[in-house]
């Protein structure tokens, strides 16, 4: 390790001396010259800082741009715009960088600088790729590759191939990504471009990391790091350090991983490399979370997430949102964790862009790129085989006549067999069609019978539920908002008049649809039977007797499968003589609104069914009920998913809705509740039966 460390120090020192000598030389030219010579020196000096100081590079490029415009030096203007775009890309200012590149491309086209135009298109493709605009990235890479093929610029072709590999990598097409990475690597090795080789090694390492082949990935990352240190490529060194840290993270060597990440963070801060800093701080936060240091994790993850949002790169937002989602999940902040997970998914979708983008990449790239890449190879093959083809041509003339006759014979036999097979196939198809039609008719008949049976069950249920006119005879001013999920309902409402007492209930039976409807019919029948007795019963006494009857009639025991079948219910009794109300509830609460004040009376936390330790239901008596509105309800309204985020409405919002509409007339309040439910649900399916009863005393 010591020898290796000394080697790196010497290598970096020699690179540093060489770079400083070149910077000093260019600075002297700038100070002693004017015009185009000074501008060219400023541009070269700016490029010297590409790998070490983006802001300094930007400063020299802008100065060159200013001077070029003053003397109408068109090439200087074009290169300055291009170099400004390069620095802004590394600073995470993608939109501004794109504007600069597009100006430079137009100028390069006017000047006939095809090589510079091609490289600019390659860089534009990278920006579009970072923003998740895959089709635009492809278009830019195609333009770049066509020009580079024309110019036979091997080194730049290698870089373009590498970027195409990145596209496939982002789309999780690892085999295609490896193919293009290796093509790019081969071209770069042939051209001897070691700086560009470092990029290829790094990308191959990332690919093997994605495939969870960590030893191969580590080998490539260290190869890349060695070359980048040789050329003092600070952004590249920072990137390699992050990637090596990820290897140690997967190997659960968290402290070693943090050492590499802190080195990378220092480099990104010095360079003001925003996108690199996002990746680094996100990785640090992840390591702290894995070490259960949630306070430190929160600090780094929030910083990286906010910076990613500011940059606006979908890939960065997706990665940081996912990391922060896991952090909130571990801290039990499930709602926030879910929101971040949704954001991660949206950003990932924008990168993957569904099937059309995948097809564009697989078809467009394969056709446009591979065709051009193999042109030279195909040309060579053609040249090598020309002699052989000439010989074969003579033989083909000799054999063609005989072959033609033989072909006609074979073709005739094939046609005859095909006609025979087709005739047999038509018979089979006709038989199968008849069988399918018969089965379809039987299925349609069965479905009709089932639907008719369910509709008949609905008529029975409606008869038991009472119509609105019958309810209106006994009840004070009220509304009933009843909305089954299916044809028949597991929710039901029930009213009963006895002397000067009025009973009204809202109940939710086990299940919905046909099973729920059967239980609701039993519930209505049991309630009518219980209240047909001569004695006056309180709501709590009725619920106690209802529970006894459900357990007995359904044969429920601790061992029976249906021991949990039953219902939740809210039961109100209005005494007209004393102007009082009594109420009891099984898992369903009661809401009261008086003088713009909301009060909720909690129900007993037990259902109407078998329980191991049943408790008597609590009877609540409410005095002075003048100008009071009472609301009975099941859980279907509050549990409905909807809104912009497709979340549950929940009881807090439900109570706020009742309060905000309580000053309306009882008829208008029902309409408001109905309208809000439909608006909230939107295009989503109704998930449960709904029953809400409002009573104005």
XYZ file of C-alpha atoms in Angstrom:
697
model
C 0.000 0.000 0.000
C 2.864 2.414 0.785
C 4.464 1.968 -2.633
C 1.131 2.499 -4.326
C 0.531 5.675 -2.290
C 3.957 7.082 -3.238
C 3.225 6.330 -6.878
C -0.038 8.293 -6.758
C 1.678 11.272 -5.096
C 4.405 11.360 -7.763
C 1.853 10.953 -10.540
C -0.349 13.759 -9.265
C 2.684 15.989 -8.633
C 3.990 15.553 -12.191
C 0.515 16.222 -13.652
C 0.173 19.282 -11.433
C 3.545 20.697 -12.587
C 2.687 20.117 -16.255
C -0.735 21.753 -15.906
C 0.725 24.745 -14.055
C 3.413 25.234 -16.719
C 0.756 25.309 -19.446
C -1.444 27.712 -17.444
C 1.552 30.039 -16.872
C 2.388 29.957 -20.574
C -1.201 30.791 -21.613
C -1.432 33.554 -18.997
C 1.695 35.154 -20.422
C 0.207 35.044 -23.958
C -2.997 36.699 -22.701
C -1.052 39.478 -20.961
C 1.215 40.230 -23.947
C -1.099 39.863 -26.980
C -4.372 41.196 -28.358
C -7.031 40.208 -30.889
C -7.566 36.615 -32.020
C -4.343 35.348 -30.424
C -5.482 36.570 -26.992
C -8.971 35.121 -27.483
C -7.571 31.713 -28.490
C -5.358 31.729 -25.382
C -8.363 32.622 -23.163
C -10.359 29.741 -24.643
C -7.493 27.273 -24.128
C -6.981 28.538 -20.570
C -10.679 28.044 -19.843
C -10.440 24.457 -21.131
C -7.460 23.856 -18.809
C -9.819 24.468 -15.884
C -12.565 22.108 -17.173
C -11.405 19.365 -14.834
C -10.479 21.458 -11.794
C -12.489 24.683 -11.444
C -15.756 25.155 -13.352
C -16.287 28.758 -12.237
C -12.778 29.849 -13.295
C -13.287 28.105 -16.641
C -16.587 29.941 -17.026
C -14.908 33.294 -16.284
C -12.259 32.875 -19.033
C -14.816 31.601 -21.572
C -17.082 34.607 -20.953
C -14.140 36.996 -21.352
C -13.259 35.310 -24.652
C -16.892 35.625 -25.765
C -16.922 39.348 -24.994
C -13.714 40.016 -26.938
C -14.825 37.815 -29.875
C -18.082 39.740 -30.213
C -16.188 43.050 -30.132
C -13.973 42.138 -33.094
C -16.561 39.885 -34.825
C -14.369 36.787 -34.457
C -17.060 34.202 -35.337
C -15.061 31.042 -34.537
C -14.039 32.475 -31.159
C -17.693 33.287 -30.420
C -18.788 29.744 -31.336
C -16.110 28.016 -29.217
C -16.791 30.377 -26.286
C -20.509 29.518 -26.306
C -19.613 25.825 -26.509
C -17.153 26.044 -23.570
C -19.631 28.046 -21.475
C -22.185 25.275 -22.105
C -19.653 22.664 -20.964
C -18.963 24.461 -17.663
C -22.648 25.162 -16.993
C -23.434 21.461 -17.515
C -20.942 20.484 -14.810
C -22.440 23.182 -12.555
C -25.883 21.586 -12.961
C -27.307 24.546 -14.933
C -28.717 22.310 -17.688
C -31.160 24.725 -19.327
C -28.627 27.559 -19.573
C -26.010 25.111 -20.866
C -28.414 23.904 -23.561
C -29.019 27.473 -24.762
C -25.260 28.041 -25.094
C -24.710 24.768 -26.970
C -27.513 25.486 -29.461
C -25.940 28.876 -30.293
C -22.549 27.215 -30.811
C -24.035 24.500 -33.069
C -25.624 27.099 -35.337
C -22.325 28.999 -35.619
C -20.287 25.801 -36.207
C -22.681 24.886 -39.048
C -22.225 28.312 -40.648
C -18.435 27.990 -40.336
C -18.323 24.406 -41.638
C -16.725 23.184 -38.364
C -18.224 19.697 -38.553
C -15.977 18.150 -35.899
C -16.865 20.787 -33.293
C -20.536 20.571 -34.317
C -20.498 16.790 -33.775
C -18.942 17.074 -30.302
C -21.489 19.775 -29.370
C -24.352 17.478 -30.424
C -22.885 14.725 -28.243
C -22.834 17.089 -25.236
C -26.405 18.240 -26.003
C -27.467 14.586 -26.026
C -25.978 14.172 -22.551
C -28.009 17.168 -21.257
C -31.261 15.809 -22.703
C -30.458 12.401 -21.213
C -29.881 13.960 -17.767
C -33.272 15.695 -18.031
C -35.023 12.430 -18.930
C -35.771 13.608 -22.514
C -34.663 10.331 -24.067
C -35.983 10.823 -27.605
C -34.247 14.202 -27.917
C -31.063 12.653 -26.535
C -31.224 9.919 -29.177
C -31.733 12.480 -31.938
C -28.670 14.451 -30.775
C -26.484 11.338 -30.546
C -27.537 10.268 -34.051
C -26.569 13.693 -35.456
C -23.232 13.509 -33.644
C -22.460 9.972 -34.771
C -23.265 10.675 -38.424
C -20.827 13.591 -38.501
C -18.132 11.685 -36.608
C -18.438 8.677 -38.942
C -18.062 11.042 -41.885
C -14.926 12.604 -40.352
C -13.570 9.249 -39.063
C -12.966 10.852 -35.630
C -12.261 7.677 -33.626
C -11.877 9.295 -30.206
C -15.155 11.220 -30.432
C -16.955 8.195 -31.875
C -15.881 6.305 -28.755
C -17.401 8.981 -26.506
C -20.647 8.944 -28.459
C -20.869 5.145 -28.271
C -20.280 5.401 -24.539
C -23.223 7.809 -24.181
C -25.454 5.470 -26.168
C -24.457 2.752 -23.705
C -25.581 5.079 -20.914
C -29.014 5.323 -22.539
C -29.381 1.553 -22.578
C -28.037 1.432 -19.004
C -30.730 3.877 -17.828
C -33.352 1.691 -19.519
C -32.074 -1.381 -17.571
C -31.043 -3.070 -20.840
C -27.715 -4.274 -19.454
C -26.746 -6.535 -22.352
C -27.093 -3.720 -24.908
C -25.358 -1.267 -22.560
C -22.384 -3.650 -22.222
C -22.249 -4.062 -26.002
C -21.978 -0.296 -26.611
C -19.626 0.321 -23.678
C -17.271 -2.319 -25.095
C -17.543 -0.885 -28.628
C -16.663 2.546 -27.263
C -13.798 1.082 -25.212
C -12.330 -0.644 -28.259
C -12.411 2.583 -30.329
C -10.797 4.545 -27.481
C -8.042 1.943 -27.020
C -7.268 2.116 -30.748
C -7.059 5.924 -30.624
C -4.967 5.887 -27.405
C -7.246 8.436 -25.686
C -6.532 7.654 -21.999
C -8.711 10.471 -20.632
C -11.708 9.065 -22.451
C -10.729 5.516 -21.450
C -11.223 6.536 -17.804
C -14.878 7.342 -18.572
C -15.405 3.948 -20.237
C -13.846 2.098 -17.279
C -16.105 4.005 -14.882
C -19.240 3.218 -16.890
C -18.334 -0.467 -17.153
C -17.883 -0.459 -13.377
C -21.351 1.100 -12.953
C -22.838 -1.540 -15.241
C -21.331 -4.439 -13.276
C -22.469 -2.716 -10.069
C -26.038 -2.654 -11.440
C -25.695 -6.383 -12.147
C -24.456 -6.877 -8.539
C -21.068 -8.136 -9.731
C -19.168 -6.077 -7.174
C -15.638 -7.467 -7.658
C -15.673 -6.727 -11.407
C -17.183 -3.302 -10.703
C -14.500 -2.485 -8.121
C -11.733 -3.446 -10.572
C -13.061 -1.085 -13.260
C -13.622 1.772 -10.785
C -10.006 1.603 -9.598
C -8.764 1.486 -13.230
C -10.775 4.637 -13.928
C -9.510 6.320 -10.747
C -5.870 5.633 -11.710
C -6.243 7.336 -15.111
C -8.199 10.256 -13.676
C -5.547 10.879 -11.034
C -2.925 10.763 -13.756
C -4.610 13.690 -15.524
C -5.787 15.430 -12.319
C -9.398 15.101 -13.509
C -11.064 16.301 -10.289
C -14.734 15.748 -11.341
C -13.829 12.257 -12.535
C -11.913 11.497 -9.318
C -14.955 12.599 -7.302
C -17.219 10.358 -9.352
C -14.937 7.345 -8.903
C -14.754 7.912 -5.136
C -18.571 7.889 -4.942
C -18.734 4.665 -6.940
C -16.052 2.930 -4.856
C -17.908 4.012 -1.710
C -21.035 2.319 -3.109
C -19.106 -0.958 -3.435
C -18.071 -0.812 0.239
C -21.658 0.075 1.166
C -22.947 -3.084 -0.505
C -20.218 -5.064 1.290
C -21.525 -3.455 4.553
C -18.147 -1.810 5.238
C -19.899 1.444 6.141
C -16.992 3.303 7.755
C -14.739 2.690 4.742
C -17.561 3.830 2.473
C -17.902 7.089 4.443
C -14.143 7.769 4.134
C -14.385 7.716 0.338
C -17.579 9.781 0.357
C -16.109 12.537 2.530
C -13.163 12.788 0.100
C -15.640 13.009 -2.775
C -17.738 15.651 -0.984
C -14.687 17.869 -0.507
C -13.919 17.701 -4.251
C -17.530 18.457 -5.279
C -17.665 21.504 -2.972
C -14.354 22.835 -4.309
C -15.581 22.395 -7.887
C -19.076 23.736 -7.101
C -20.317 20.627 -8.922
C -23.980 20.625 -7.888
C -25.040 17.337 -9.481
C -21.947 15.584 -8.109
C -22.633 17.065 -4.663
C -26.224 15.784 -4.795
C -25.031 12.217 -5.463
C -22.335 12.428 -2.783
C -24.514 13.860 0.004
C -27.337 11.464 -0.860
C -24.899 8.543 -0.542
C -23.599 9.866 2.805
C -27.180 10.134 4.066
C -27.908 6.554 2.998
C -24.844 5.254 4.880
C -25.859 7.127 8.054
C -29.360 5.650 7.756
C -27.901 2.151 7.444
C -25.814 2.896 10.566
C -29.074 4.016 12.300
C -27.711 7.532 12.800
C -31.027 9.020 11.646
C -30.224 12.597 12.683
C -27.124 12.776 10.460
C -28.953 10.884 7.725
C -31.811 13.409 7.756
C -29.389 16.335 7.414
C -27.647 14.933 4.327
C -30.718 13.427 2.648
C -32.786 16.616 2.917
C -29.877 18.730 1.570
C -29.364 16.443 -1.426
C -33.112 16.204 -2.162
C -33.593 19.992 -2.090
C -30.565 20.552 -4.332
C -31.806 17.904 -6.809
C -35.195 19.674 -6.991
C -33.420 22.966 -7.640
C -31.342 21.478 -10.478
C -34.447 19.830 -11.923
C -32.793 16.605 -13.153
C -35.344 13.706 -12.971
C -32.691 11.058 -12.265
C -31.281 13.016 -9.307
C -34.771 13.744 -7.956
C -35.750 10.067 -8.311
C -32.667 8.843 -6.404
C -32.862 11.393 -3.579
C -36.652 11.036 -3.190
C -36.286 7.256 -2.814
C -33.524 7.606 -0.189
C -35.554 10.159 1.786
C -38.641 7.924 1.491
C -36.758 5.038 3.157
C -35.570 7.427 5.879
C -39.173 8.517 6.634
C -40.329 4.913 6.551
C -37.732 3.979 9.175
C -38.865 6.961 11.288
C -42.527 5.787 10.950
C -43.471 8.916 8.943
C -45.458 6.737 6.565
C -47.487 9.471 4.848
C -44.358 11.456 3.958
C -42.596 8.248 2.914
C -45.484 7.439 0.554
C -45.465 10.943 -0.995
C -41.731 10.687 -1.699
C -42.148 7.193 -3.132
C -44.812 8.518 -5.531
C -42.443 11.310 -6.587
C -39.664 8.752 -7.156
C -41.996 6.702 -9.346
C -43.044 9.759 -11.386
C -39.431 10.720 -12.021
C -38.504 7.121 -12.894
C -41.429 6.945 -15.323
C -40.283 10.166 -16.985
C -36.834 8.596 -17.497
C -38.149 5.270 -18.753
C -40.956 6.978 -20.721
C -42.900 3.703 -20.959
C -42.772 1.357 -23.906
C -42.486 3.913 -26.732
C -39.139 5.216 -25.459
C -37.848 1.693 -24.958
C -38.855 0.810 -28.523
C -37.300 4.017 -29.863
C -34.014 3.150 -28.235
C -34.031 -0.498 -29.230
C -35.147 0.056 -32.817
C -33.788 3.535 -33.552
C -30.356 3.023 -32.094
C -29.944 -0.511 -33.333
C -30.857 0.468 -36.896
C -29.117 3.841 -37.139
C -25.975 3.090 -35.169
C -25.138 -0.555 -35.817
C -25.698 -0.109 -39.522
C -23.099 2.673 -39.681
C -20.670 1.050 -37.264
C -20.412 -2.071 -39.410
C -20.123 -0.296 -42.774
C -16.328 -0.529 -42.821
C -16.443 -4.156 -41.691
C -18.977 -5.051 -44.383
C -16.940 -3.253 -47.028
C -13.877 -5.288 -46.084
C -15.851 -8.533 -46.165
C -17.129 -7.649 -49.619
C -13.610 -6.977 -50.872
C -12.249 -10.207 -49.380
C -14.962 -12.314 -51.007
C -15.073 -10.701 -54.459
C -12.974 -13.427 -56.033
C -15.001 -16.159 -54.384
C -18.237 -14.545 -55.567
C -17.016 -14.462 -59.187
C -16.366 -18.207 -59.092
C -19.698 -18.896 -57.424
C -21.495 -16.819 -60.046
C -20.341 -19.168 -62.797
C -21.429 -22.202 -60.811
C -24.793 -20.629 -60.093
C -25.489 -20.158 -63.811
C -24.856 -23.872 -64.337
C -27.017 -24.974 -61.463
C -29.793 -22.427 -61.848
C -31.778 -24.257 -64.533
C -31.721 -27.566 -62.697
C -32.491 -25.828 -59.484
C -35.402 -23.965 -61.074
C -37.034 -27.204 -62.298
C -36.559 -28.863 -58.917
C -37.949 -25.765 -57.226
C -41.102 -25.858 -59.365
C -41.716 -29.499 -58.432
C -41.227 -28.830 -54.747
C -43.410 -25.709 -54.937
C -46.235 -27.677 -56.558
C -46.108 -30.305 -53.806
C -46.080 -27.626 -51.127
C -49.095 -25.850 -52.669
C -51.096 -29.108 -52.841
C -50.272 -29.970 -49.234
C -51.080 -26.435 -48.134
C -54.507 -26.570 -49.787
C -55.262 -29.880 -48.099
C -54.106 -28.609 -44.693
C -56.148 -25.437 -45.124
C -59.283 -27.482 -45.861
C -58.773 -29.528 -42.678
C -58.029 -26.408 -40.659
C -61.230 -24.728 -41.874
C -63.268 -27.725 -40.676
C -61.592 -27.591 -37.248
C -62.075 -23.818 -37.009
C -65.779 -24.135 -37.861
C -66.234 -26.808 -35.163
C -64.346 -24.730 -32.612
C -66.395 -21.643 -33.496
C -69.627 -23.567 -32.884
C -68.305 -24.840 -29.512
C -67.207 -21.336 -28.468
C -70.589 -19.855 -29.424
C -72.398 -22.559 -27.412
C -70.216 -21.920 -24.345
C -70.609 -18.167 -24.774
C -74.406 -18.512 -24.878
C -74.385 -20.689 -21.747
C -72.140 -18.210 -19.949
C -74.366 -15.307 -21.024
C -77.462 -17.175 -19.773
C -75.762 -17.936 -16.450
C -74.690 -14.311 -16.073
C -78.227 -13.121 -16.860
C -79.667 -15.515 -14.258
C -77.165 -14.342 -11.639
C -77.856 -10.682 -12.418
C -81.634 -11.290 -12.286
C -81.203 -13.024 -8.909
C -79.172 -10.125 -7.546
C -81.740 -7.604 -8.817
C -84.490 -9.637 -7.163
C -82.469 -9.548 -3.942
C -82.272 -5.766 -4.369
C -86.075 -5.533 -4.536
C -86.352 -7.581 -1.333
C -83.772 -5.394 0.384
C -85.483 -2.199 -0.767
C -88.780 -3.481 0.604
C -87.143 -4.098 3.990
C -85.331 -0.737 3.972
C -88.652 1.201 3.658
C -89.133 3.910 1.082
C -88.521 7.593 1.792
C -92.262 8.354 2.083
C -92.702 5.720 4.814
C -89.674 7.043 6.701
C -90.925 10.639 6.382
C -94.163 9.767 8.193
C -92.318 9.031 11.442
C -89.145 11.066 11.279
C -88.397 14.738 12.033
C -86.718 16.788 9.300
C -83.920 14.574 7.922
C -81.996 13.234 4.929
C -80.717 9.742 4.070
C -77.690 9.560 1.729
C -77.579 5.878 0.757
C -75.147 4.766 -2.013
C -74.480 1.015 -2.404
C -71.199 -0.052 -4.021
C -72.923 -2.862 -5.943
C -76.509 -3.656 -6.933
C -77.279 -4.684 -3.347
C -75.744 -3.281 -0.191
C -74.122 -4.421 3.042
C -75.080 -1.081 4.636
C -78.665 -0.451 5.732
C -80.770 2.163 7.495
C -83.687 1.339 9.804
C -86.473 3.361 11.452
C -89.148 2.375 13.939
C -91.912 4.341 15.719
C -93.188 3.236 19.118
C -95.588 5.536 20.980
C -93.801 8.906 21.048
C -90.389 7.339 20.523
C -88.625 7.260 17.148
C -85.701 4.910 16.523
C -83.283 5.351 13.606
C -80.109 3.411 12.819
C -77.283 3.295 10.265
C -75.516 -0.060 10.077
C -72.589 -1.615 8.208
C -72.690 -5.405 7.835
C -69.762 -7.714 7.198
C -68.902 -7.518 3.475
C -70.731 -5.771 0.671
C -72.640 -6.969 -2.375
C -74.695 -10.158 -1.983
C -73.051 -11.438 1.296
C -73.477 -8.033 2.924
C -77.051 -7.734 1.679
C -78.030 -11.079 3.241
C -76.631 -9.965 6.585
C -78.423 -6.588 6.277
C -81.776 -8.357 5.728
C -81.163 -10.409 8.875
C -80.248 -7.237 10.770
C -83.450 -5.419 9.766
C -85.521 -8.499 10.608
C -83.855 -8.914 14.019
C -84.364 -5.228 14.906
C -88.053 -5.391 13.974
C -88.491 -8.547 16.082
C -86.719 -7.063 19.126
C -88.801 -3.861 19.063
C -92.104 -5.639 18.542
C -92.057 -6.525 22.249
C -94.296 -4.431 24.520
C -91.538 -3.036 26.712
C -89.668 0.155 25.828
C -85.974 -0.492 25.221
C -83.067 1.952 25.248
C -80.635 1.958 22.282
C -78.014 0.127 24.385
C -80.529 -2.577 25.401
C -81.532 -3.039 21.772
C -77.874 -3.509 20.748
C -77.331 -6.034 23.568
C -80.359 -8.058 22.389
C -79.305 -7.701 18.735
C -75.881 -9.136 19.549
C -77.470 -12.075 21.428
C -79.756 -12.776 18.475
C -76.935 -12.639 15.874
C -74.769 -15.013 17.927
C -77.642 -17.437 18.508
C -79.180 -17.452 15.027
C -75.806 -17.663 13.228
C -74.471 -20.279 15.653
C -71.345 -18.259 16.401
C -68.718 -19.680 18.756
C -65.016 -19.044 19.289
C -64.251 -21.961 16.952
C -66.761 -21.200 14.201
C -65.536 -19.756 10.913
C -68.316 -17.152 10.802
C -67.854 -15.945 14.390
C -66.846 -12.505 13.091
C -69.870 -12.071 10.799
C -72.079 -9.302 12.072
C -72.315 -5.527 11.871
C -71.244 -2.118 13.167
C -74.193 0.118 14.006
C -75.174 3.579 15.267
C -78.665 3.688 16.891
C -80.508 6.871 17.938
C -83.797 7.170 19.922
C -85.716 10.499 19.872
C -88.228 11.120 22.693
C -90.704 13.759 21.481
C -92.331 14.126 24.921
C -89.135 14.988 26.844
C -87.276 16.553 23.897
C -84.283 14.295 24.638
C -82.190 11.834 22.682
C -80.592 8.537 23.664
C -77.873 6.849 21.601
C -75.629 3.777 21.564
C -73.042 2.657 19.017
C -71.067 -0.435 18.038
C -67.851 0.808 16.367
C -69.758 3.695 14.696
C -69.677 7.122 16.391
C -72.306 9.881 16.577
C -71.652 13.468 15.419
C -73.677 16.412 16.839
C -73.584 20.005 15.554
C -75.135 22.865 17.536
C -74.378 26.595 17.262
C -71.520 25.881 14.822
C -69.853 23.574 17.377
C -69.034 19.948 16.528
C -69.155 17.220 19.159
C -68.413 13.543 18.581
C -69.660 10.823 20.941
C -67.471 7.733 20.830
C -69.024 4.304 20.352
C -68.133 1.094 22.184
C -65.174 -0.611 20.489
C -67.037 -3.879 19.854
C -69.150 -5.141 16.967
C -72.484 -6.953 16.872
C -71.034 -10.469 16.759
C -69.362 -13.080 18.931
C -66.505 -11.859 21.153
C -64.637 -13.670 23.907
C -65.388 -10.999 26.546
C -68.524 -9.076 25.533
C -69.335 -5.876 27.445
C -72.804 -4.265 27.765
C -73.211 -1.387 25.315
C -73.136 2.137 26.784
C -76.327 4.202 26.663
C -75.806 7.970 26.175
C -78.584 10.468 27.094
C -78.511 13.965 25.561
C -80.618 16.801 26.976
C -81.567 20.149 25.380
C -81.515 19.045 21.758
C -83.224 22.122 20.317
C -81.587 23.341 17.039
C -79.237 20.343 17.140
C -78.352 18.249 14.090
C -77.392 14.593 14.579
C -75.462 12.491 12.050
C -75.383 8.684 11.896
C -73.015 7.075 9.392
C -71.054 4.017 8.329
C -67.352 4.031 7.402
C -67.823 4.003 3.618
C -67.844 7.799 3.111
C -64.684 8.555 5.153
C -62.795 5.556 3.709
C -63.332 6.518 0.059
C -60.144 7.143 -1.940
C -59.982 10.251 -4.126
C -58.687 13.799 -4.495
C -55.520 14.839 -6.315
C -53.335 12.305 -4.458
C -55.858 9.398 -4.478
C -55.855 9.255 -0.661
C -58.565 8.353 1.856
C -60.919 11.195 2.814
C -60.727 10.256 6.572
C -63.019 11.299 9.439
C -61.439 14.700 10.100
C -62.300 15.921 6.604
C -65.732 14.245 6.870
C -66.534 16.205 10.068
C -65.322 19.436 8.440
C -67.657 18.766 5.501
C -70.642 18.233 7.824
C -69.845 21.425 9.736
C -69.358 23.545 6.593
C -72.747 22.425 5.199
C -74.698 22.291 8.493
C -76.217 25.765 8.041
C -77.820 24.643 4.776
C -81.341 23.259 4.705
C -81.477 19.512 5.266
C -82.265 18.915 1.544
C -79.400 21.147 0.372
C -77.001 19.491 2.807
C -77.771 16.068 1.327
C -77.099 17.423 -2.177
C -73.809 18.991 -1.010
C -72.705 15.680 0.560
C -73.637 13.791 -2.617
C -71.851 16.300 -4.898
C -68.692 16.320 -2.745
C -68.528 12.512 -2.678
C -68.712 12.270 -6.480
C -66.174 15.068 -6.939
C -63.768 13.511 -4.399
C -64.065 10.024 -5.915
C -63.549 11.298 -9.460
C -62.718 8.425 -11.814
C -61.753 6.036 -9.004
C -63.974 3.099 -8.073
C -66.260 3.308 -5.035
C -64.627 1.012 -2.475
C -67.506 0.401 -0.021
C -71.205 0.933 0.607
C -72.053 4.403 1.936
C -74.782 5.488 4.343
C -75.070 8.930 6.009
C -78.201 10.071 7.893
C -78.732 13.674 9.017
C -81.521 14.571 11.505
C -82.618 18.070 12.498
C -84.469 18.102 15.844
